[in-house]
Amino acid sequence: VKDVPGDFIAKGVKARVIVYRDVTKAVAQSNAFPMGYSRGYSYGRNRDGEEAVKKGVQMGQILANRIRVMQDEKPLTFTRQQSGRIDKRLISGLGFANESIFSHTMIELRTPVDVWIDIDVSGSMAGSKFTNAMAVAVAISYAASKTRNLNCTVAIRDSGHDVAHIAILYDSKKNRIQRLLEIVPLIGCNGGTPEGLCFEAVKDEILHKSKGARKFFINLSDGEPCHGFTFKGRSYSYGGDQAAEHTRNMMREMVASGIKVLSYYVEES
């Protein structure tokens, strides 16, 4: 549980955010998990999520094949040098007074890429929006599981019952891809859009994750920040210009720390 200071609303106010760090299949199926499909619908599997897994794996296979050329090591060989290791293909040149028969090999190390994908699962995301957004997350995660220099974290967020929620569904450094493929069909779209509050709750993890890597933060959402909560018996609203500016400040912090931010507004058409 994280209490996010709400100085952007009123000084001293705090909004409660619950961070779910280890979402297993059993957790996703539990009635206590707020972002499970069974929360807003009859118990079962979300067909939109099943379609997302199918589309995502197909895209992920193509993506993995395309980025395998960007491995973490790339040998570069320089031939016809005055010193180094003898290049057997150039030995015949000695008979023509060519002494540049050596070569050097340099190993170029590729900087790893870390991607954090954050998906809005508010009620308005249900249907094709959820399918397409989650298919993107599955595709990048699948590619990360098949390549050496790409890492991916997938998180979802919503709000309800006076609390904002953010759940980390998958981390390619810790989990097998099968875990994500099993969980996605168990997720439903039910609550509000507490964007900046959730970002701040996991800010330290995003900012300090994988030092030395090229880092990207991808946000997929269909609405502006919106969340209602109480603090010490008084009701507050997280929305409008204040919530937008708070969310914007979270993005500024990421950019200042070297993270490239890509934010996408999701529509049906």
CSV table of C-alpha atoms in Angstrom, one decimal, residues 4-266:
chain,number,residue,atom,x,y,z
A,4,VAL,CA,0.6,9.2,-2.6
A,5,PRO,CA,0.8,12.8,-1.3
A,6,GLY,CA,-1.9,14.9,-2.9
A,7,ASP,CA,-0.4,18.4,-2.6
A,8,PHE,CA,-1.7,19.0,-6.1
A,9,ILE,CA,-5.2,18.8,-4.6
A,10,ALA,CA,-4.8,20.1,-1.1
A,11,LYS,CA,-1.7,20.2,1.1
A,12,GLY,CA,-1.4,17.2,3.4
A,13,VAL,CA,-4.0,15.1,1.5
A,14,LYS,CA,-2.9,11.5,0.6
A,15,ALA,CA,-4.5,9.1,-1.9
A,16,ARG,CA,-4.2,5.4,-1.3
A,17,VAL,CA,-2.7,3.2,-4.1
A,18,ILE,CA,-2.4,-0.6,-3.8
A,19,VAL,CA,0.5,-2.1,-5.8
A,20,TYR,CA,0.2,-5.8,-6.7
A,21,ARG,CA,3.7,-7.0,-7.4
A,22,ASP,CA,3.3,-10.7,-8.0
A,23,VAL,CA,0.1,-11.5,-9.9
A,24,THR,CA,-0.1,-15.3,-10.4
A,25,LYS,CA,-3.0,-17.1,-12.1
A,26,ALA,CA,-4.5,-17.9,-8.7
A,27,VAL,CA,-4.4,-14.2,-7.7
A,28,ALA,CA,-6.0,-13.1,-11.0
A,29,GLN,CA,-8.8,-15.6,-10.4
A,30,SER,CA,-9.5,-14.5,-6.9
A,31,ASN,CA,-12.5,-12.5,-6.1
A,32,ALA,CA,-10.3,-10.2,-4.0
A,33,PHE,CA,-8.3,-9.1,-7.0
A,34,PRO,CA,-9.9,-5.9,-8.2
A,35,MET,CA,-8.9,-6.1,-11.9
A,36,GLY,CA,-10.0,-9.7,-12.4
A,37,TYR,CA,-12.7,-10.5,-15.0
A,38,SER,CA,-15.0,-11.9,-12.3
A,39,ARG,CA,-15.2,-8.6,-10.6
A,40,GLY,CA,-17.6,-6.9,-13.1
A,41,TYR,CA,-18.9,-10.0,-14.9
A,42,SER,CA,-19.8,-13.6,-14.4
A,43,TYR,CA,-16.9,-15.8,-13.5
A,44,GLY,CA,-14.9,-17.1,-16.4
A,45,ARG,CA,-12.5,-16.0,-19.1
A,46,ASN,CA,-12.5,-12.7,-21.0
A,47,ARG,CA,-12.8,-13.4,-24.7
A,48,ASP,CA,-11.3,-10.0,-25.5
A,49,GLY,CA,-8.2,-11.2,-23.5
A,50,GLU,CA,-8.1,-14.5,-25.3
A,51,GLU,CA,-8.1,-12.7,-28.6
A,52,ALA,CA,-5.4,-10.4,-27.4
A,53,VAL,CA,-3.2,-13.4,-26.5
A,54,LYS,CA,-3.8,-14.9,-30.0
A,55,LYS,CA,-3.0,-11.7,-31.8
A,56,GLY,CA,-0.1,-10.8,-29.5
A,57,VAL,CA,1.7,-14.1,-30.0
A,58,GLN,CA,1.4,-13.8,-33.8
A,59,MET,CA,2.8,-10.3,-33.7
A,60,GLY,CA,5.5,-11.2,-31.2
A,61,GLN,CA,6.8,-14.0,-33.3
A,62,ILE,CA,7.3,-11.6,-36.2
A,63,LEU,CA,8.8,-8.9,-34.0
A,64,ALA,CA,11.3,-11.3,-32.4
A,65,ASN,CA,12.6,-12.4,-35.8
A,66,ARG,CA,13.0,-8.8,-36.8
A,67,ILE,CA,15.0,-7.7,-33.8
A,68,ARG,CA,17.2,-10.7,-33.4
A,69,VAL,CA,19.7,-8.8,-35.6
A,70,MET,CA,20.1,-6.4,-32.6
A,71,GLN,CA,21.8,-8.9,-30.4
A,72,ASP,CA,23.9,-7.7,-27.4
A,73,GLU,CA,27.2,-8.6,-29.2
A,74,LYS,CA,28.2,-7.7,-32.8
A,75,PRO,CA,31.7,-8.6,-34.1
A,76,LEU,CA,33.3,-6.1,-36.5
A,77,THR,CA,36.4,-7.4,-38.4
A,78,PHE,CA,38.9,-4.9,-39.9
A,79,THR,CA,41.2,-6.6,-42.5
A,80,ARG,CA,44.4,-5.5,-44.3
A,81,GLN,CA,46.0,-4.2,-41.2
A,82,GLN,CA,49.8,-3.8,-40.5
A,83,SER,CA,49.5,-5.9,-37.2
A,84,GLY,CA,47.2,-8.3,-35.5
A,85,ARG,CA,46.1,-11.8,-36.3
A,86,ILE,CA,47.1,-13.2,-39.7
A,87,ASP,CA,44.2,-13.3,-42.1
A,88,LYS,CA,44.6,-16.6,-44.1
A,89,ARG,CA,42.7,-15.2,-47.0
A,90,LEU,CA,45.4,-12.5,-47.5
A,91,ILE,CA,48.6,-14.7,-47.2
A,92,SER,CA,48.9,-15.0,-51.0
A,93,GLY,CA,49.5,-11.2,-51.1
A,94,LEU,CA,53.0,-11.7,-49.5
A,95,GLY,CA,54.2,-12.8,-52.9
A,96,PHE,CA,53.4,-9.4,-54.2
A,97,ALA,CA,55.1,-7.4,-51.4
A,98,ASN,CA,51.8,-6.9,-49.6
A,99,GLU,CA,52.5,-6.9,-45.9
A,100,SER,CA,49.0,-5.9,-44.8
A,101,ILE,CA,47.8,-9.4,-44.2
A,102,PHE,CA,46.6,-9.0,-40.6
A,103,SER,CA,43.1,-8.4,-39.2
A,104,HIS,CA,41.5,-7.0,-36.0
A,105,THR,CA,38.2,-8.1,-34.6
A,106,MET,CA,36.2,-5.7,-32.3
A,107,ILE,CA,33.2,-6.8,-30.3
A,108,GLU,CA,30.5,-4.1,-30.2
A,109,LEU,CA,28.3,-4.5,-27.1
A,110,ARG,CA,24.7,-3.5,-27.6
A,111,THR,CA,23.0,-1.6,-24.8
A,112,PRO,CA,20.0,-3.6,-23.4
A,113,VAL,CA,16.6,-2.2,-23.9
A,114,ASP,CA,14.1,-2.0,-21.0
A,115,VAL,CA,10.4,-1.4,-21.8
A,116,TRP,CA,7.7,-0.6,-19.2
A,117,ILE,CA,4.2,-0.9,-20.7
A,118,ASP,CA,1.4,0.6,-18.6
A,119,ILE,CA,-2.2,-0.2,-19.6
A,120,ASP,CA,-5.4,1.5,-18.6
A,121,VAL,CA,-8.1,-1.1,-17.7
A,122,SER,CA,-10.9,1.3,-16.7
A,123,GLY,CA,-14.4,0.3,-17.7
A,124,SER,CA,-14.4,2.3,-20.9
A,125,MET,CA,-11.4,0.2,-22.2
A,126,ALA,CA,-13.6,-3.0,-22.4
A,127,GLY,CA,-13.9,-4.6,-25.8
A,128,SER,CA,-11.7,-3.9,-28.8
A,129,LYS,CA,-9.7,-1.3,-27.0
A,130,PHE,CA,-8.6,-3.8,-24.4
A,131,THR,CA,-7.9,-6.4,-27.0
A,132,ASN,CA,-5.7,-4.2,-29.1
A,133,ALA,CA,-3.8,-2.6,-26.2
A,134,MET,CA,-3.1,-5.9,-24.5
A,135,ALA,CA,-2.1,-7.5,-27.9
A,136,VAL,CA,0.7,-4.9,-28.1
A,137,ALA,CA,1.9,-5.7,-24.6
A,138,VAL,CA,1.8,-9.5,-25.3
A,139,ALA,CA,3.7,-9.0,-28.6
A,140,ILE,CA,6.5,-7.0,-27.0
A,141,SER,CA,6.7,-9.4,-24.1
A,142,TYR,CA,6.8,-12.4,-26.3
A,143,ALA,CA,9.6,-10.8,-28.4
A,144,ALA,CA,11.5,-10.1,-25.1
A,145,SER,CA,11.2,-13.8,-24.1
A,146,LYS,CA,12.9,-14.8,-27.4
A,147,THR,CA,15.7,-12.2,-27.6
A,148,ARG,CA,18.7,-11.4,-25.4
A,149,ASN,CA,18.8,-7.7,-25.2
A,150,LEU,CA,15.1,-6.7,-24.8
A,151,ASN,CA,13.4,-6.7,-21.4
A,152,CYS,CA,9.7,-6.0,-20.8
A,153,THR,CA,7.5,-5.2,-17.8
A,154,VAL,CA,3.7,-5.1,-18.2
A,155,ALA,CA,1.5,-3.3,-15.7
A,156,ILE,CA,-2.3,-2.5,-15.6
A,157,ARG,CA,-4.2,0.1,-13.5
A,158,ASP,CA,-7.7,1.1,-12.5
A,159,SER,CA,-9.5,2.4,-9.4
A,160,GLY,CA,-12.5,1.5,-7.3
A,161,HIS,CA,-13.9,1.4,-3.7
A,162,ASP,CA,-11.9,4.5,-2.7
A,163,VAL,CA,-8.5,3.0,-3.8
A,164,ALA,CA,-6.4,3.2,-6.9
A,165,HIS,CA,-4.7,-0.1,-8.1
A,166,ILE,CA,-1.7,-0.9,-10.2
A,167,ALA,CA,-0.7,-4.5,-10.9
A,168,ILE,CA,2.6,-5.8,-12.4
A,169,LEU,CA,1.5,-8.8,-14.5
A,170,TYR,CA,4.8,-9.7,-16.1
A,171,ASP,CA,8.5,-9.0,-15.8
A,172,SER,CA,10.6,-10.8,-18.5
A,173,LYS,CA,13.6,-10.9,-16.1
A,174,LYS,CA,11.6,-12.9,-13.5
A,175,ASN,CA,8.7,-14.6,-15.3
A,176,ARG,CA,8.1,-17.1,-18.1
A,177,ILE,CA,6.0,-15.7,-21.0
A,178,GLN,CA,3.4,-18.5,-20.3
A,179,ARG,CA,2.5,-16.7,-17.1
A,180,LEU,CA,1.4,-13.6,-19.0
A,181,LEU,CA,-0.5,-15.6,-21.6
A,182,GLU,CA,-2.5,-17.3,-18.8
A,183,ILE,CA,-3.3,-14.1,-16.9
A,184,VAL,CA,-4.4,-11.8,-19.7
A,185,PRO,CA,-7.7,-13.7,-20.3
A,186,LEU,CA,-8.5,-13.4,-16.6
A,187,ILE,CA,-8.3,-9.6,-16.6
A,188,GLY,CA,-11.4,-7.4,-16.8
A,189,CYS,CA,-12.0,-3.6,-17.3
A,190,ASN,CA,-14.0,-2.2,-14.5
A,191,GLY,CA,-12.8,1.0,-12.7
A,192,GLY,CA,-11.5,4.5,-13.2
A,193,THR,CA,-8.3,6.1,-14.5
A,194,PRO,CA,-5.9,7.1,-11.7
A,195,GLU,CA,-2.9,7.5,-14.1
A,196,GLY,CA,-0.5,9.9,-12.2
A,197,LEU,CA,-1.3,8.4,-8.8
A,198,CYS,CA,-0.4,4.9,-10.0
A,199,PHE,CA,2.7,6.1,-11.8
A,200,GLU,CA,3.9,7.8,-8.7
A,201,ALA,CA,3.3,4.7,-6.6
A,202,VAL,CA,5.8,2.7,-8.7
A,203,LYS,CA,8.0,5.6,-9.7
A,204,ASP,CA,11.1,4.4,-7.9
A,205,GLU,CA,10.9,1.0,-9.7
A,206,ILE,CA,10.5,2.7,-13.1
A,207,LEU,CA,13.3,5.2,-12.6
A,208,HIS,CA,15.8,2.9,-11.1
A,209,LYS,CA,15.1,-0.3,-13.1
A,210,SER,CA,18.0,-1.7,-15.1
A,211,LYS,CA,20.7,1.0,-14.8
A,212,GLY,CA,22.7,1.4,-18.0
A,213,ALA,CA,19.9,0.2,-20.2
A,214,ARG,CA,18.0,2.2,-22.8
A,215,LYS,CA,14.6,2.7,-21.1
A,216,PHE,CA,11.2,3.3,-22.5
A,217,PHE,CA,7.8,3.9,-20.8
A,218,ILE,CA,4.8,3.2,-22.9
A,219,ASN,CA,1.3,4.4,-21.8
A,220,LEU,CA,-1.9,3.1,-23.4
A,221,SER,CA,-5.1,4.8,-22.2
A,222,ASP,CA,-8.5,6.0,-23.5
A,223,GLY,CA,-9.2,8.8,-21.1
A,224,GLU,CA,-8.0,11.6,-18.9
A,225,PRO,CA,-6.9,11.0,-15.2
A,226,CYS,CA,-10.0,10.5,-13.1
A,227,HIS,CA,-10.4,9.1,-9.6
A,228,GLY,CA,-12.5,9.8,-6.5
A,229,PHE,CA,-11.3,9.0,-2.9
A,230,THR,CA,-11.7,10.0,0.7
A,231,PHE,CA,-9.1,11.2,3.2
A,232,LYS,CA,-9.9,11.5,6.9
A,233,GLY,CA,-13.6,11.3,6.2
A,234,ARG,CA,-13.6,14.0,3.4
A,235,SER,CA,-14.1,13.3,-0.3
A,236,TYR,CA,-11.7,14.4,-2.9
A,237,SER,CA,-11.7,14.3,-6.7
A,238,TYR,CA,-8.5,13.5,-8.7
A,239,GLY,CA,-9.3,14.9,-12.2
A,240,GLY,CA,-9.2,17.9,-14.4
A,241,ASP,CA,-6.3,20.3,-14.9
A,242,GLN,CA,-4.7,19.4,-11.5
A,243,ALA,CA,-4.6,15.6,-12.2
A,244,ALA,CA,-3.4,16.2,-15.8
A,245,GLU,CA,-0.6,18.4,-14.5
A,246,HIS,CA,0.3,15.9,-11.8
A,247,THR,CA,0.5,13.1,-14.4
A,248,ARG,CA,2.5,15.4,-16.7
A,249,ASN,CA,5.0,16.0,-13.8
A,250,MET,CA,5.5,12.2,-13.5
A,251,MET,CA,6.4,12.1,-17.2
A,252,ARG,CA,8.8,15.0,-16.8
A,253,GLU,CA,10.6,13.1,-14.0
A,254,MET,CA,10.9,10.1,-16.3
A,255,VAL,CA,12.2,12.1,-19.2
A,256,ALA,CA,14.7,13.9,-16.9
A,257,SER,CA,16.1,10.5,-15.8
A,258,GLY,CA,16.7,9.4,-19.4
A,259,ILE,CA,13.5,7.4,-20.1
A,260,LYS,CA,11.8,7.9,-23.4
A,261,VAL,CA,8.1,8.3,-23.0
A,262,LEU,CA,5.6,7.1,-25.6
A,263,SER,CA,1.9,7.7,-24.8
A,264,TYR,CA,-1.0,6.5,-26.9
A,265,TYR,CA,-4.7,7.5,-26.8
A,266,VAL,CA,-6.7,4.4,-27.7
